[in-house]
Amino acid sequence: MSIHYPAGTKPKRVVTPKKEKKESPLKGRHILSAANRGQSFEDDINSTNEYYRNKDLAIIHKRPTPINIVSVDYSKGAMITKAYFETQSTTDYNGVYKGRYIDFEAKSTRSKTALPLGNIAAQQVEHLEKVLRHGGIAFFLIELARFSEFYLLPAEFVCRFYREKPRKSIPFSDIRTYGYVIKEGFSPRIDYLPVVDLVFLK
Amino acid sequence: MSIHYPAGTKPKRVVTPKKEKKESPLKGRHILSAANRGQSFEDDINSTNEYYRNKDLAIIHKRPTPINIVSVDYSKGAMITKAYFETQSTTDYNGVYKGRYIDFEAKSTRSKTALPLGNIAAQQVEHLEKVLRHGGIAFFLIELARFSEFYLLPAEFVCRFYREKPRKSIPFSDIRTYGYVIKEGFSPRIDYLPVVDLVFLK
């Protein structure tokens, strides 16, 4: 027997919470994009980095989330019983590619118009400015989730924007102008190394 | 009134546990050396890296310890209530210096003769081999705690030793022959950058 709903309404989907969501607090930090089939941007970048490592193209890892541990139960095999998440004082990703130091942050937004700078911590901007001063390659990987668009935006642009217009958002028009398109693929998902070649190593 | 002890004995020093020891699980990972006044080797390296960052000489950070989070109580402001320590799949430290990628692991030993290779995970050796292949600068900082000696030992040596003699220890004679002495100082404590210059950037 099929059920008829009044026009304009749909049955609510029952969403079963994913088991790993509970185990990994990082999943919640990026809004899921329908475009990439329920996988988060961060998952895609992690799998891309794994692909790069397996193919021996680059050695880039995600830094673990820093955690402030308050109490540990050593009677249970060093089980942490009380702890809090801390803010990363650096970016989330770094490593080495073609002898160069690589450092980047990933941001996903479901906004229709602009990337809120509130997403980017002042200390991350400072960190990226230092990395640039020391000759590292620094950038943001940005997902415009509603448009299924992916960009590499050089840190120079973001840091300058941040200094000149704090508390503002970066309009998508700027991201599309000053950023470089990354083609979404199957494997790797977010193939950003060819863009790094083009932008930083030519 | 002064107290007279029998010859050859000294009053035991009462050591008050430091408050932060409870909060940071990392402290326990390195055995405290009397030589550096109760500070662990790791603390010394962290303060050295902070010194380098403040003086804008290099941007090198310790990677946070990865933690597998089992449960989080969101009613208490995202308090982690159950979690376990995980093994670092990389080394503990990385960053950028003079445009080059830097990656190293710190090891302290109270042995009188050799550094046990059991302290070094196979995946860390693999990671360092990859870093070398990609043109990064990779090494170990080693404290021989009983001798108050500090060495920079290039990863090439450690990886080769590990492949040729797994399950063995690296004799101090090898560390003294193939390693480079780091002079312990007050600030920075473990001034390893001049040695990096000498060994890798000449």
Short mmCIF file of C-alpha atoms in Angstrom, two decimals:
data_model
loop_
_atom_site.label_atom_id
_atom_site.label_comp_id
_atom_site.label_asym_id
_atom_site.label_seq_id
_atom_site.Cartn_x
_atom_site.Cartn_y
_atom_site.Cartn_z
CA MET A 1 0.00 0.00 0.00
CA SER A 2 1.44 3.35 -1.00
CA ILE A 3 0.92 6.40 1.16
CA HIS A 4 -0.28 9.64 -0.36
CA TYR A 5 1.12 12.81 1.11
CA PRO A 6 -0.45 16.23 0.66
CA ALA A 7 1.16 18.19 -2.14
CA GLY A 8 4.34 19.97 -1.11
CA THR A 9 5.19 17.68 1.76
CA LYS A 10 7.55 14.77 1.81
CA PRO A 11 8.01 12.00 4.33
CA LYS A 12 10.81 12.85 6.71
CA ARG A 13 13.86 10.72 6.17
CA VAL A 14 14.85 8.79 9.19
CA VAL A 15 18.54 9.42 9.61
CA THR A 16 20.42 6.80 11.53
CA PRO A 17 23.42 8.38 13.20
CA LYS A 18 26.63 7.02 11.74
CA LYS A 19 28.65 5.04 14.22
CA GLU A 20 31.91 6.73 13.39
CA LYS A 21 30.40 10.16 13.96
CA LYS A 22 30.42 9.45 17.64
CA GLU A 23 33.98 8.25 17.55
CA SER A 24 35.49 11.04 15.53
CA PRO A 25 34.68 14.53 16.69
CA LEU A 26 36.18 15.98 13.54
CA LYS A 27 33.35 14.87 11.33
CA GLY A 28 31.07 17.47 12.81
CA ARG A 29 33.43 20.29 11.99
CA HIS A 30 32.57 20.33 8.33
CA ILE A 31 29.06 20.52 7.07
CA LEU A 32 28.23 17.57 4.88
CA SER A 33 27.78 18.31 1.23
CA ALA A 34 25.11 16.51 -0.74
CA ALA A 35 27.34 16.92 -3.77
CA ASN A 36 29.98 14.58 -2.50
CA ARG A 37 27.61 11.87 -1.42
CA GLY A 38 27.60 12.40 2.30
CA GLN A 39 31.35 12.45 2.67
CA SER A 40 32.75 15.52 4.30
CA PHE A 41 35.31 17.74 2.64
CA GLU A 42 37.77 16.75 5.32
CA ASP A 43 37.29 13.04 4.60
CA ASP A 44 37.92 13.76 0.93
CA ILE A 45 41.13 15.62 1.69
CA ASN A 46 42.29 12.87 4.03
CA SER A 47 41.69 10.23 1.39
CA THR A 48 43.44 12.40 -1.20
CA ASN A 49 46.48 12.72 1.07
CA GLU A 50 46.44 8.96 1.62
CA TYR A 51 46.35 8.48 -2.15
CA TYR A 52 49.32 10.82 -2.52
CA ARG A 53 51.25 8.96 0.16
CA ASN A 54 50.49 5.56 -1.36
CA LYS A 55 51.54 6.76 -4.81
CA ASP A 56 54.61 8.36 -3.17
CA LEU A 57 53.74 11.77 -4.61
CA ALA A 58 53.77 13.80 -1.38
CA ILE A 59 53.91 13.19 2.37
CA ILE A 60 51.12 15.28 3.80
CA HIS A 61 49.24 14.46 7.00
CA LYS A 62 46.43 15.97 9.00
CA ARG A 63 47.59 17.20 12.37
CA PRO A 64 45.63 15.53 15.17
CA THR A 65 43.20 17.77 17.02
CA PRO A 66 44.88 18.99 20.19
CA ILE A 67 43.14 17.82 23.32
CA ASN A 68 43.54 19.06 26.87
CA ILE A 69 43.50 15.99 29.06
CA VAL A 70 42.19 16.50 32.57
CA SER A 71 42.10 12.97 33.93
CA VAL A 72 43.30 9.53 32.94
CA ASP A 73 42.34 6.22 34.51
CA TYR A 74 45.48 4.11 34.50
CA SER A 75 43.66 1.16 36.05
CA LYS A 76 41.84 0.81 32.72
CA GLY A 77 44.83 0.84 30.40
CA ALA A 78 45.34 4.61 30.27
CA MET A 79 41.74 5.46 29.50
CA ILE A 80 41.13 9.19 29.24
CA THR A 81 38.08 9.94 31.36
CA LYS A 82 37.93 13.72 31.11
CA ALA A 83 39.29 15.95 28.38
CA TYR A 84 38.39 18.92 26.22
CA PHE A 85 39.01 19.88 22.62
CA GLU A 86 41.51 22.68 22.10
CA THR A 87 41.88 25.07 19.22
CA GLN A 88 44.57 24.22 16.69
CA SER A 89 47.22 26.95 16.89
CA THR A 90 48.40 26.06 13.42
CA THR A 91 46.60 24.81 10.34
CA ASP A 92 45.19 21.33 9.94
CA TYR A 93 47.52 19.95 7.27
CA ASN A 94 51.22 20.03 6.55
CA GLY A 95 53.97 18.01 4.95
CA VAL A 96 56.53 17.87 2.17
CA TYR A 97 56.17 17.94 -1.63
CA LYS A 98 59.07 18.09 -4.06
CA GLY A 99 61.36 19.16 -1.24
CA ARG A 100 59.11 22.09 -0.30
CA TYR A 101 57.21 22.60 2.93
CA ILE A 102 53.44 22.54 2.37
CA ASP A 103 50.94 23.98 4.85
CA PHE A 104 47.23 24.44 4.36
CA GLU A 105 43.84 24.76 5.94
CA ALA A 106 40.58 23.37 4.58
CA LYS A 107 37.30 25.27 4.75
CA SER A 108 33.88 24.24 3.56
CA THR A 109 30.91 26.56 3.47
CA ARG A 110 27.25 26.16 2.63
CA SER A 111 26.85 29.90 2.21
CA LYS A 112 25.56 31.09 -1.16
CA THR A 113 27.67 34.20 -1.36
CA ALA A 114 30.77 34.40 0.85
CA LEU A 115 33.19 32.50 3.10
CA PRO A 116 32.86 33.87 6.65
CA LEU A 117 36.27 34.86 8.01
CA GLY A 118 34.99 33.95 11.46
CA ASN A 119 35.84 30.41 10.39
CA ILE A 120 39.52 31.31 10.30
CA ALA A 121 41.29 31.92 13.61
CA ALA A 122 43.66 34.89 13.98
CA GLN A 123 46.42 32.51 15.07
CA GLN A 124 45.98 30.51 11.87
CA VAL A 125 46.48 33.66 9.81
CA GLU A 126 49.58 34.49 11.85
CA HIS A 127 50.87 30.95 11.41
CA LEU A 128 50.40 31.11 7.64
CA GLU A 129 52.14 34.50 7.44
CA LYS A 130 55.12 32.98 9.26
CA VAL A 131 55.15 29.96 6.97
CA LEU A 132 55.22 32.27 3.94
CA ARG A 133 58.07 34.29 5.45
CA HIS A 134 60.08 31.10 5.87
CA GLY A 135 59.63 30.03 2.28
CA GLY A 136 56.87 27.49 2.73
CA ILE A 137 53.96 26.96 0.36
CA ALA A 138 50.73 27.98 2.08
CA PHE A 139 47.12 28.00 0.93
CA PHE A 140 43.50 27.26 1.69
CA LEU A 141 41.46 24.51 0.11
CA ILE A 142 37.90 25.78 -0.09
CA GLU A 143 34.68 23.97 -0.85
CA LEU A 144 31.67 25.96 -1.96
CA ALA A 145 29.35 23.14 -1.02
CA ARG A 146 26.19 24.46 -2.66
CA PHE A 147 27.98 24.80 -5.98
CA SER A 148 30.17 21.67 -5.79
CA GLU A 149 33.13 23.93 -6.50
CA PHE A 150 36.63 23.48 -5.05
CA TYR A 151 39.39 26.08 -5.00
CA LEU A 152 42.97 26.46 -3.96
CA LEU A 153 43.30 30.00 -2.62
CA PRO A 154 46.88 31.15 -1.89
CA ALA A 155 47.42 32.14 1.74
CA GLU A 156 48.86 35.50 0.59
CA PHE A 157 45.41 36.51 -0.57
CA VAL A 158 43.60 35.32 2.56
CA CYS A 159 46.11 36.90 4.96
CA ARG A 160 45.98 40.25 3.14
CA PHE A 161 42.18 40.17 3.03
CA TYR A 162 42.09 39.29 6.74
CA ARG A 163 44.38 42.18 7.68
CA GLU A 164 42.54 44.72 5.55
CA LYS A 165 38.98 43.65 6.23
CA PRO A 166 38.77 41.81 9.53
CA ARG A 167 35.33 40.47 10.47
CA LYS A 168 34.35 40.45 6.82
CA SER A 169 33.57 37.49 4.59
CA ILE A 170 35.47 36.66 1.42
CA PRO A 171 32.94 36.95 -1.42
CA PHE A 172 32.75 33.96 -3.74
CA SER A 173 33.52 36.34 -6.59
CA ASP A 174 36.95 36.93 -5.01
CA ILE A 175 37.48 33.22 -4.44
CA ARG A 176 36.59 32.55 -8.06
CA THR A 177 38.89 35.36 -9.24
CA TYR A 178 41.95 34.78 -7.04
CA GLY A 179 41.53 31.06 -6.42
CA TYR A 180 42.40 28.18 -8.72
CA VAL A 181 39.80 25.56 -9.58
CA ILE A 182 40.44 22.02 -8.36
CA LYS A 183 38.69 19.38 -10.38
CA GLU A 184 36.74 16.98 -8.20
CA GLY A 185 37.48 13.39 -9.12
CA PHE A 186 36.94 9.87 -7.97
CA SER A 187 40.45 9.01 -6.85
CA PRO A 188 41.97 11.18 -5.65
CA ARG A 189 38.87 13.15 -4.69
CA ILE A 190 40.43 16.62 -4.39
CA ASP A 191 43.46 16.48 -6.67
CA TYR A 192 45.21 19.67 -5.53
CA LEU A 193 48.86 18.81 -6.30
CA PRO A 194 48.65 19.70 -10.02
CA VAL A 195 47.33 23.11 -8.89
CA VAL A 196 50.23 23.46 -6.42
CA ASP A 197 52.58 22.76 -9.35
CA LEU A 198 50.90 25.38 -11.47
CA VAL A 199 50.66 28.12 -8.85
CA PHE A 200 53.81 27.68 -6.75
CA LEU A 201 56.35 25.58 -8.58
CA LYS A 202 56.33 26.89 -12.17
CA MET B 1 70.73 23.69 63.57
CA SER B 2 72.50 21.77 60.86
CA ILE B 3 71.94 18.07 60.44
CA HIS B 4 74.87 15.72 60.07
CA TYR B 5 74.38 12.76 57.78
CA PRO B 6 76.58 9.69 57.80
CA ALA B 7 79.28 9.89 55.17
CA GLY B 8 78.08 8.81 51.71
CA THR B 9 74.38 9.46 52.29
CA LYS B 10 72.36 12.47 51.43
CA PRO B 11 68.90 13.53 52.49
CA LYS B 12 66.31 12.39 50.00
CA ARG B 13 64.80 15.26 48.09
CA VAL B 14 61.07 15.46 48.46
CA VAL B 15 59.71 15.83 44.96
CA THR B 16 56.30 17.39 44.73
CA PRO B 17 54.50 16.16 41.62
CA LYS B 18 54.06 18.98 39.15
CA LYS B 19 50.46 19.97 38.57
CA GLU B 20 50.75 19.88 34.79
CA LYS B 21 51.97 16.28 34.88
CA LYS B 22 48.42 15.17 35.46
CA GLU B 23 47.10 17.30 32.66
CA SER B 24 49.61 16.37 30.00
CA PRO B 25 50.04 12.68 29.32
CA LEU B 26 53.11 13.38 27.23
CA LYS B 27 55.29 14.21 30.18
CA GLY B 28 55.40 10.60 31.21
CA ARG B 29 56.74 9.52 27.88
CA HIS B 30 60.21 10.79 28.52
CA ILE B 31 62.14 9.90 31.58
CA LEU B 32 63.14 12.96 33.56
CA SER B 33 66.79 13.77 33.56
CA ALA B 34 68.40 15.08 36.73
CA ALA B 35 70.79 16.98 34.50
CA ASN B 36 68.14 19.30 33.19
CA ARG B 37 66.62 20.08 36.52
CA GLY B 38 63.48 18.01 36.35
CA GLN B 39 62.43 19.25 32.96
CA SER B 40 61.87 16.58 30.40
CA PHE B 41 63.70 16.49 27.11
CA GLU B 42 60.41 17.07 25.38
CA ASP B 43 59.73 20.21 27.41
CA ASP B 44 63.18 21.47 26.45
CA ILE B 45 62.54 20.87 22.77
CA ASN B 46 59.13 22.52 22.99
CA SER B 47 60.62 25.60 24.64
CA THR B 48 63.41 25.64 22.06
CA ASN B 49 60.86 25.57 19.23
CA GLU B 50 58.92 28.35 20.92
CA TYR B 51 62.14 30.36 21.14
CA TYR B 52 62.77 29.78 17.43
CA ARG B 53 59.22 30.87 16.58
CA ASN B 54 59.44 33.98 18.74
CA LYS B 55 62.78 34.93 17.18
CA ASP B 56 61.29 34.09 13.76
CA LEU B 57 64.08 31.62 13.02
CA ALA B 58 61.95 28.57 12.16
CA ILE B 59 58.32 27.48 12.39
CA ILE B 60 58.41 24.07 14.01
CA HIS B 61 55.62 22.61 16.12
CA LYS B 62 54.99 19.43 18.02
CA ARG B 63 52.20 17.39 16.52
CA PRO B 64 49.46 16.75 19.07
CA THR B 65 49.18 13.17 20.29
CA PRO B 66 46.44 11.44 18.31
CA ILE B 67 43.54 10.35 20.45
CA ASN B 68 40.75 7.93 19.64
CA ILE B 69 37.60 9.44 21.08
CA VAL B 70 34.93 6.97 22.12
CA SER B 71 32.37 9.21 23.78
CA VAL B 72 31.68 12.91 24.19
CA ASP B 73 29.19 14.52 26.54
CA TYR B 74 27.73 17.45 24.65
CA SER B 75 25.60 18.45 27.61
CA LYS B 76 28.82 19.50 29.31
CA GLY B 77 30.26 21.65 26.55
CA ALA B 78 31.75 18.83 24.46
CA MET B 79 33.54 17.11 27.30
CA ILE B 80 35.33 13.97 26.21
CA THR B 81 34.37 11.24 28.67
CA LYS B 82 36.08 8.23 27.14
CA ALA B 83 39.11 8.15 24.86
CA TYR B 84 42.38 6.34 24.32
CA PHE B 85 45.85 7.38 23.26
CA GLU B 86 46.86 6.31 19.77
CA THR B 87 50.31 5.79 18.32
CA GLN B 88 51.68 8.63 16.23
CA SER B 89 51.99 7.35 12.65
CA THR B 90 54.52 10.04 11.92
CA THR B 91 57.19 11.73 14.02
CA ASP B 92 56.47 14.19 16.79
CA TYR B 93 57.88 17.37 15.26
CA ASN B 94 57.76 19.05 11.88
CA GLY B 95 57.85 22.46 10.27
CA VAL B 96 59.75 24.77 7.97
CA TYR B 97 63.26 26.24 8.19
CA LYS B 98 64.90 28.31 5.47
CA GLY B 99 62.29 27.08 3.00
CA ARG B 100 63.05 23.43 3.75
CA TYR B 101 60.75 20.87 5.30
CA ILE B 102 62.03 19.70 8.71
CA ASP B 103 60.87 16.48 10.37
CA PHE B 104 62.27 14.89 13.49
CA GLU B 105 61.69 12.62 16.42
CA ALA B 106 63.05 13.10 19.94
CA LYS B 107 64.32 10.21 22.05
CA SER B 108 65.70 10.25 25.55
CA THR B 109 67.32 7.27 27.19
CA ARG B 110 68.67 6.53 30.65
CA SER B 111 70.58 3.52 29.36
CA LYS B 112 74.33 3.54 29.93
CA THR B 113 75.25 1.91 26.64
CA ALA B 114 72.71 2.00 23.82
CA LEU B 115 69.45 3.48 22.53
CA PRO B 116 66.86 0.69 22.30
CA LEU B 117 65.30 0.61 18.84
CA GLY B 118 62.12 -0.67 20.44
CA ASN B 119 61.52 3.00 21.22
CA ILE B 120 61.19 3.72 17.52
CA ALA B 121 58.09 2.47 15.73
CA ALA B 122 58.42 0.82 12.32
CA GLN B 123 55.94 3.33 10.90
CA GLN B 124 58.14 6.18 12.10
CA VAL B 125 61.09 4.73 10.22
CA GLU B 126 58.92 4.36 7.12
CA HIS B 127 57.69 7.91 7.51
CA LEU B 128 61.25 9.26 7.77
CA GLU B 129 62.35 7.27 4.73
CA LYS B 130 59.51 8.85 2.76
CA VAL B 131 60.41 12.33 4.01
CA LEU B 132 64.01 11.82 2.87
CA ARG B 133 62.84 10.61 -0.54
CA HIS B 134 60.80 13.78 -0.94
CA GLY B 135 63.71 16.06 -0.15
CA GLY B 136 62.89 16.87 3.46
CA ILE B 137 65.43 17.20 6.25
CA ALA B 138 64.95 14.36 8.75
CA PHE B 139 66.75 13.47 11.95
CA PHE B 140 66.55 12.34 15.55
CA LEU B 141 67.33 14.47 18.55
CA ILE B 142 68.76 12.15 21.18
CA GLU B 143 69.39 12.72 24.86
CA LEU B 144 71.81 10.43 26.68
CA ALA B 145 70.35 11.41 30.02
CA ARG B 146 72.99 9.83 32.24
CA PHE B 147 75.71 11.71 30.41
CA SER B 148 73.88 15.00 29.81
CA GLU B 149 74.77 14.63 26.15
CA PHE B 150 72.59 15.71 23.24
CA TYR B 151 72.96 14.64 19.62
CA LEU B 152 71.42 15.25 16.26
CA LEU B 153 71.52 11.92 14.44
CA PRO B 154 70.55 12.06 10.73
CA ALA B 155 67.56 9.87 9.88
CA GLU B 156 69.59 8.21 7.11
CA PHE B 157 71.74 6.55 9.73
CA VAL B 158 68.85 5.45 11.94
CA CYS B 159 66.77 4.09 9.04
CA ARG B 160 69.73 2.12 7.65
CA PHE B 161 70.57 0.76 11.09
CA TYR B 162 66.93 -0.18 11.65
CA ARG B 163 66.72 -2.06 8.34
CA GLU B 164 69.99 -3.89 8.84
CA LYS B 165 69.71 -4.70 12.52
CA PRO B 166 66.07 -4.75 13.58
CA ARG B 167 65.43 -5.40 17.27
CA LYS B 168 68.92 -4.14 18.09
CA SER B 169 69.95 -1.08 20.03
CA ILE B 170 72.08 1.72 18.64
CA PRO B 171 75.30 1.75 20.71
CA PHE B 172 76.25 5.12 22.15
CA SER B 173 79.58 4.74 20.36
CA ASP B 174 77.66 4.91 17.05
CA ILE B 175 75.60 7.86 18.21
CA ARG B 176 78.80 9.66 19.22
CA THR B 177 80.46 8.79 15.91
CA TYR B 178 77.61 9.47 13.46
CA GLY B 179 75.72 12.06 15.48
CA TYR B 180 76.48 15.73 15.91
CA VAL B 181 76.79 17.23 19.39
CA ILE B 182 74.20 19.81 20.39
CA LYS B 183 75.35 22.16 23.09
CA GLU B 184 72.86 22.43 25.93
CA GLY B 185 72.17 26.01 26.84
CA PHE B 186 69.87 28.15 28.87
CA SER B 187 67.80 29.72 26.12
CA PRO B 188 67.25 28.01 23.82
CA ARG B 189 67.78 24.81 25.76
CA ILE B 190 68.54 22.45 22.85
CA ASP B 191 69.88 24.73 20.13
CA TYR B 192 69.73 22.32 17.20
CA LEU B 193 69.33 24.76 14.28
CA PRO B 194 73.07 25.60 14.01
CA VAL B 195 73.65 21.83 13.71
CA VAL B 196 70.96 21.59 11.01
CA ASP B 197 72.81 24.34 9.14
CA LEU B 198 76.10 22.50 9.46
CA VAL B 199 74.85 19.04 8.53
CA PHE B 200 72.14 19.68 5.94
CA LEU B 201 72.43 23.18 4.54
CA LYS B 202 76.15 23.65 3.90
#
